[in-house]
Short mmCIF file of C-alpha atoms in Angstrom, two decimals:
data_model
loop_
_atom_site.label_atom_id
_atom_site.label_comp_id
_atom_site.label_asym_id
_atom_site.label_seq_id
_atom_site.Cartn_x
_atom_site.Cartn_y
_atom_site.Cartn_z
CA MET A 1 79.31 109.28 86.27
CA ASN A 2 77.25 111.16 88.78
CA ILE A 3 79.34 113.64 90.99
CA ASP A 4 77.73 114.37 94.19
CA TRP A 5 78.73 118.12 94.23
CA ALA A 6 76.89 118.81 97.63
CA ALA A 7 79.16 116.03 99.36
CA PHE A 8 82.35 117.39 97.54
CA THR A 9 84.78 119.13 100.10
CA PRO A 10 87.78 119.94 98.03
CA TRP A 11 89.50 122.39 100.37
CA SER A 12 89.36 120.48 103.58
CA ALA A 13 90.44 117.40 101.50
CA LEU A 14 93.45 118.98 100.14
CA LEU A 15 94.29 120.43 103.63
CA GLY A 16 93.65 117.35 105.45
CA GLY A 17 95.88 115.55 102.78
CA ALA A 18 98.63 118.15 103.27
CA LEU A 19 98.69 117.48 106.99
CA ILE A 20 98.89 113.82 106.24
CA GLY A 21 101.68 114.44 103.98
CA LEU A 22 103.37 116.67 106.53
CA ALA A 23 103.30 113.92 109.17
CA ALA A 24 104.68 111.31 106.67
CA ALA A 25 107.33 114.02 105.89
CA ALA A 26 108.33 114.41 109.54
CA MET A 27 108.27 110.59 110.11
CA ILE A 28 110.96 110.10 107.24
CA LEU A 29 112.97 113.16 107.83
CA LEU A 30 113.07 113.15 111.59
CA ASN A 31 113.02 109.26 112.38
CA GLY A 32 113.93 107.68 108.92
CA ARG A 33 110.86 105.71 108.97
CA ILE A 34 107.84 105.07 106.62
CA THR A 35 104.61 106.09 108.04
CA GLY A 36 102.63 102.82 107.31
CA ILE A 37 99.81 102.39 109.85
CA SER A 38 99.36 98.75 109.21
CA GLY A 39 103.22 98.12 109.50
CA ILE A 40 103.62 100.19 112.46
CA THR A 41 100.69 98.83 114.21
CA GLY A 42 101.54 95.07 113.15
CA GLY A 43 105.24 95.52 114.47
CA LEU A 44 103.74 95.89 117.99
CA LEU A 45 102.43 92.35 117.81
CA THR A 46 105.86 90.78 117.28
CA PRO A 47 107.73 93.23 119.73
CA GLN A 48 111.50 93.54 119.24
CA ARG A 49 113.81 95.06 121.81
CA GLY A 50 114.18 98.83 121.17
CA ASP A 51 111.63 98.83 118.51
CA ILE A 52 108.33 99.14 120.64
CA ALA A 53 108.26 102.64 122.16
CA TRP A 54 108.08 104.66 119.05
CA ARG A 55 105.46 102.43 117.36
CA ALA A 56 103.35 102.55 120.69
CA ALA A 57 103.85 106.44 120.87
CA PHE A 58 102.77 106.86 117.17
CA VAL A 59 99.63 104.72 117.57
CA LEU A 60 98.82 106.30 120.93
CA GLY A 61 99.10 109.68 119.08
CA LEU A 62 96.63 108.63 116.32
CA VAL A 63 94.13 107.38 118.96
CA LEU A 64 94.40 110.51 120.77
CA ALA A 65 93.92 112.82 117.85
CA PRO A 66 90.15 113.20 118.54
CA THR A 67 90.93 114.03 122.12
CA ALA A 68 93.31 116.74 120.84
CA TRP A 69 90.72 118.05 118.27
CA MET A 70 87.93 118.32 120.79
CA LEU A 71 90.03 120.71 122.83
CA ALA A 72 89.40 123.02 119.86
CA GLY A 73 85.93 122.17 118.90
CA ASP A 74 83.42 119.43 118.20
CA LEU A 75 84.41 116.24 116.15
CA PRO A 76 83.32 116.02 112.62
CA PRO A 77 80.56 113.27 112.03
CA LEU A 78 81.83 109.81 111.87
CA GLN A 79 78.92 107.63 110.30
CA ILE A 80 79.66 103.78 110.23
CA ASP A 81 76.91 102.21 108.56
CA ALA A 82 78.28 98.69 108.48
CA ASP A 83 76.79 96.27 111.03
CA TYR A 84 78.72 94.41 113.60
CA PRO A 85 79.06 91.01 111.66
CA LEU A 86 80.24 92.92 108.62
CA LEU A 87 82.57 95.02 110.75
CA VAL A 88 84.23 91.96 112.02
CA ILE A 89 84.65 90.29 108.68
CA ALA A 90 86.21 93.67 107.27
CA GLY A 91 88.53 94.10 110.08
CA LEU A 92 89.80 90.49 109.96
CA LEU A 93 90.33 90.99 106.26
CA VAL A 94 92.18 94.30 106.57
CA GLY A 95 94.32 93.03 109.39
CA VAL A 96 95.58 89.75 107.62
CA SER A 97 95.87 91.38 104.19
CA THR A 98 97.54 94.57 104.88
CA ARG A 99 100.25 92.68 106.49
CA TYR A 100 100.36 90.11 103.85
CA GLY A 101 100.50 92.85 101.20
CA ALA A 102 103.09 94.77 103.26
CA GLY A 103 101.14 98.08 103.59
CA CYS A 104 97.84 99.87 103.37
CA THR A 105 96.66 103.26 102.14
CA SER A 106 99.24 105.15 104.12
CA GLY A 107 102.35 103.01 103.63
CA HIS A 108 101.77 102.23 99.76
CA GLY A 109 99.14 105.00 98.82
CA VAL A 110 100.76 107.97 100.54
CA CYS A 111 104.54 107.17 101.14
CA GLY A 112 105.03 104.63 98.43
CA LEU A 113 103.53 106.77 95.56
CA SER A 114 105.46 109.56 97.09
CA ARG A 115 108.73 107.67 96.72
CA LEU A 116 107.58 106.56 93.03
CA SER A 117 107.84 102.94 94.15
CA PRO A 118 106.61 100.54 91.40
CA ARG A 119 105.43 98.12 94.28
CA SER A 120 103.39 100.59 95.86
CA LEU A 121 101.82 101.72 92.47
CA VAL A 122 100.80 98.10 91.90
CA ALA A 123 99.53 97.89 95.47
CA THR A 124 97.40 101.02 95.37
CA LEU A 125 95.97 100.04 92.16
CA ALA A 126 95.15 96.74 93.55
CA PHE A 127 93.30 97.93 96.49
CA MET A 128 91.54 100.81 94.98
CA GLY A 129 90.37 98.44 92.25
CA THR A 130 88.79 95.93 94.62
CA GLY A 131 87.68 98.85 96.91
CA PHE A 132 85.64 100.22 94.12
CA ALA A 133 84.38 96.58 92.97
CA THR A 134 83.53 95.69 96.50
CA VAL A 135 81.33 98.89 97.02
CA PHE A 136 79.75 98.17 93.50
CA VAL A 137 78.62 94.70 94.48
CA MET A 138 77.52 95.66 97.86
CA ARG A 139 75.42 98.69 96.96
CA HIS A 140 74.39 98.16 93.31
CA LEU A 141 74.32 94.15 92.92
CA LEU A 142 73.34 93.11 96.39
CA GLY A 143 71.59 96.26 97.15
CA GLY A 144 72.85 96.09 100.82
CA MET B 1 115.81 107.85 121.47
CA GLN B 2 113.40 110.05 123.72
CA ARG B 3 113.13 112.51 120.91
CA VAL B 4 112.20 109.83 118.46
CA ILE B 5 109.50 108.62 120.79
CA LEU B 6 108.12 112.01 121.44
CA SER B 7 108.22 113.02 117.52
CA SER B 8 106.45 109.76 116.84
CA PHE B 9 103.62 110.65 119.23
CA LEU B 10 103.30 114.29 117.90
CA ILE B 11 103.36 112.86 114.21
CA GLY B 12 100.57 110.31 115.24
CA VAL B 13 98.49 113.20 116.59
CA LEU B 14 99.26 115.26 113.41
CA PHE B 15 98.42 112.31 111.07
CA GLY B 16 95.02 111.73 112.96
CA ILE B 17 94.03 115.22 112.87
CA GLY B 18 94.85 115.31 109.02
CA LEU B 19 92.56 112.22 108.66
CA LEU B 20 89.70 114.10 110.62
CA VAL B 21 90.20 117.24 108.59
CA ALA B 22 90.17 115.39 105.37
CA GLY B 23 86.98 113.49 106.22
CA MET B 24 88.76 110.07 105.79
CA ALA B 25 88.01 109.21 109.43
CA ASN B 26 84.27 109.08 108.34
CA PRO B 27 83.54 105.73 106.72
CA ALA B 28 80.45 107.08 105.03
CA LYS B 29 82.55 109.50 103.13
CA VAL B 30 85.18 106.84 102.06
CA LEU B 31 82.36 104.69 100.70
CA ALA B 32 80.91 107.58 98.92
CA PHE B 33 84.42 107.98 97.27
CA LEU B 34 84.63 104.17 96.60
CA ASP B 35 80.94 104.22 94.96
CA LEU B 36 81.78 105.12 91.51
CA ALA B 37 78.48 104.12 90.02
CA GLY B 38 76.39 105.94 92.82
CA ALA B 39 76.45 109.54 93.82
CA TRP B 40 80.32 109.92 93.71
CA ASP B 41 82.13 112.18 96.17
CA PRO B 42 85.55 112.77 94.71
CA SER B 43 87.07 114.37 97.60
CA LEU B 44 89.35 111.52 98.81
CA ALA B 45 91.23 111.80 95.49
CA LEU B 46 92.30 115.31 96.56
CA VAL B 47 93.21 113.99 99.96
CA MET B 48 95.90 111.48 98.28
CA GLY B 49 96.76 114.41 95.97
CA GLY B 50 97.58 116.74 98.75
CA ALA B 51 99.43 114.00 100.85
CA ILE B 52 101.50 113.20 97.74
CA ALA B 53 102.36 116.77 96.69
CA VAL B 54 104.04 117.18 100.32
CA GLY B 55 105.29 113.51 100.33
CA LEU B 56 107.06 113.98 96.76
CA ILE B 57 109.25 116.80 98.22
CA ALA B 58 109.99 115.11 101.51
CA PHE B 59 110.87 111.69 100.04
CA ARG B 60 113.14 113.36 97.45
CA LEU B 61 114.86 115.23 100.43
CA ALA B 62 114.96 112.01 102.42
CA GLY B 63 116.78 110.02 99.80
CA GLN B 64 119.64 112.53 99.88
CA ARG B 65 120.22 111.83 103.56
CA LYS B 66 122.53 109.23 105.17
CA VAL B 67 120.91 109.48 108.70
CA SER B 68 117.67 111.15 109.79
CA VAL B 69 117.61 114.68 111.50
CA LEU B 70 117.30 112.90 114.77
CA GLY B 71 120.40 110.52 113.84
CA GLU B 72 118.28 107.43 113.10
CA PRO B 73 119.24 105.28 110.11
CA MET B 74 116.99 106.08 106.94
CA ARG B 75 115.02 102.91 106.65
CA LEU B 76 113.69 103.53 103.07
CA PRO B 77 112.36 100.37 101.37
CA THR B 78 114.43 99.02 98.76
CA ARG B 79 112.44 96.07 97.33
CA ARG B 80 111.32 96.52 93.78
CA ASP B 81 109.88 93.01 92.92
CA ILE B 82 106.15 92.64 92.15
CA ASP B 83 105.40 89.54 94.16
CA ARG B 84 102.25 87.38 94.72
CA ARG B 85 101.94 88.36 98.37
CA LEU B 86 101.99 92.01 97.47
CA VAL B 87 99.31 91.67 94.87
CA PHE B 88 96.99 89.32 96.71
CA GLY B 89 97.45 91.10 99.99
CA SER B 90 96.57 94.27 98.49
CA LEU B 91 93.48 92.95 96.37
CA GLY B 92 92.17 91.55 99.83
CA PHE B 93 92.85 94.68 101.56
CA GLY B 94 90.53 96.64 99.26
CA VAL B 95 87.69 94.18 99.64
CA GLY B 96 87.77 94.75 103.41
CA TRP B 97 88.29 98.51 103.02
CA GLY B 98 85.29 98.53 100.67
CA LEU B 99 83.07 96.54 103.00
CA ALA B 100 83.36 98.86 106.08
CA GLY B 101 85.00 101.96 104.72
CA PHE B 102 87.72 101.67 107.23
CA CYS B 103 91.42 101.45 106.58
CA PRO B 104 93.89 101.06 109.49
CA GLY B 105 94.59 104.72 110.18
CA PRO B 106 91.06 106.08 110.04
CA ALA B 107 89.95 103.03 112.21
CA LEU B 108 92.32 103.88 114.93
CA VAL B 109 91.34 107.56 114.88
CA ALA B 110 87.59 106.47 115.14
CA PHE B 111 88.53 104.05 117.89
CA GLY B 112 90.00 107.15 119.84
CA ALA B 113 86.72 108.86 119.12
CA LEU B 114 85.17 106.06 121.31
CA GLU B 115 82.86 104.85 118.47
CA ALA B 116 81.64 101.35 119.51
CA LYS B 117 81.75 99.97 115.94
CA ALA B 118 85.27 101.33 115.36
CA MET B 119 86.50 99.42 118.47
CA VAL B 120 84.97 96.13 117.01
CA PHE B 121 86.70 96.74 113.57
CA VAL B 122 89.96 97.43 115.41
CA VAL B 123 89.88 94.41 117.70
CA ALA B 124 89.11 92.40 114.65
CA MET B 125 91.96 94.10 112.61
CA LEU B 126 94.36 93.29 115.48
CA VAL B 127 93.19 89.59 115.61
CA GLY B 128 93.70 89.53 111.79
CA MET B 129 97.31 91.07 112.06
CA ALA B 130 98.09 88.51 114.90
CA ALA B 131 96.67 85.68 112.78
CA PHE B 132 99.16 86.78 110.05
CA GLU B 133 102.11 86.66 112.42
CA LEU B 134 101.16 83.24 113.57
CA MET B 135 100.76 81.89 109.93
CA GLU B 136 104.22 83.33 109.34
CA ARG B 137 105.76 81.75 112.26
CA ARG B 138 104.33 78.33 111.36
CA SER B 139 105.61 78.55 107.92
CA ALA B 140 108.89 79.60 108.98
CA SER B 141 109.22 76.54 111.30
CA ARG B 142 108.10 74.07 108.82
#
């Protein structure tokens, strides 16, 4: 294994992770909800009375985070190498399968593992596994 | 209810800032983490570690509560079964994640940064989520 030490950012990773954890902590302790981005967003597509506003407010907050950031300084680099057709395929796949598997990196990976949920452990191992495998195929077998 | 809506908004902003600080909103960094056989950037393991360290404490406290601080019911998941949907859904999600380097949260943040490519991903993701709901409705009515 060849670690890219120049790209490794341990302190900002830990700090950012702790902020993500704090957000999930506030959501469960204040509102009694799991912070699962795919579940919260997906719930907006089948609106139920009295269950829309908090979801919309959360998603709006996420979308406005870069704007809040820019009040203090420049945004960090966001480098998106995938081309448009690949983004469409990836987006469709992420949309369908996070709903089918009842969670994504936040709901299973952060909240689920924090709850020591066996379902979320299986889910996290599964998506990490295919995530690693997919990048291996794309970069080292297909060379794209 | 208003306090729940306001807190949800602020939690969304905090979560998004956490993703930006962590580098997770940057697909190139996510893919560098997923590229074990290349020049591997282990940073995102520490993002998960930092989040779970805080989360472990929070969910332990949450488990002792009957209602939330703002008086809402505690909606903690109770399922423990490992079913086919969980496994295949998660496997499929990982493939999509590995193709572009976006999972749902970071994609919404990058959407908010007005990145055209992130907007395309988010629209496709919403179409995928809507397709799931349609399939569910069709199989329920059968």
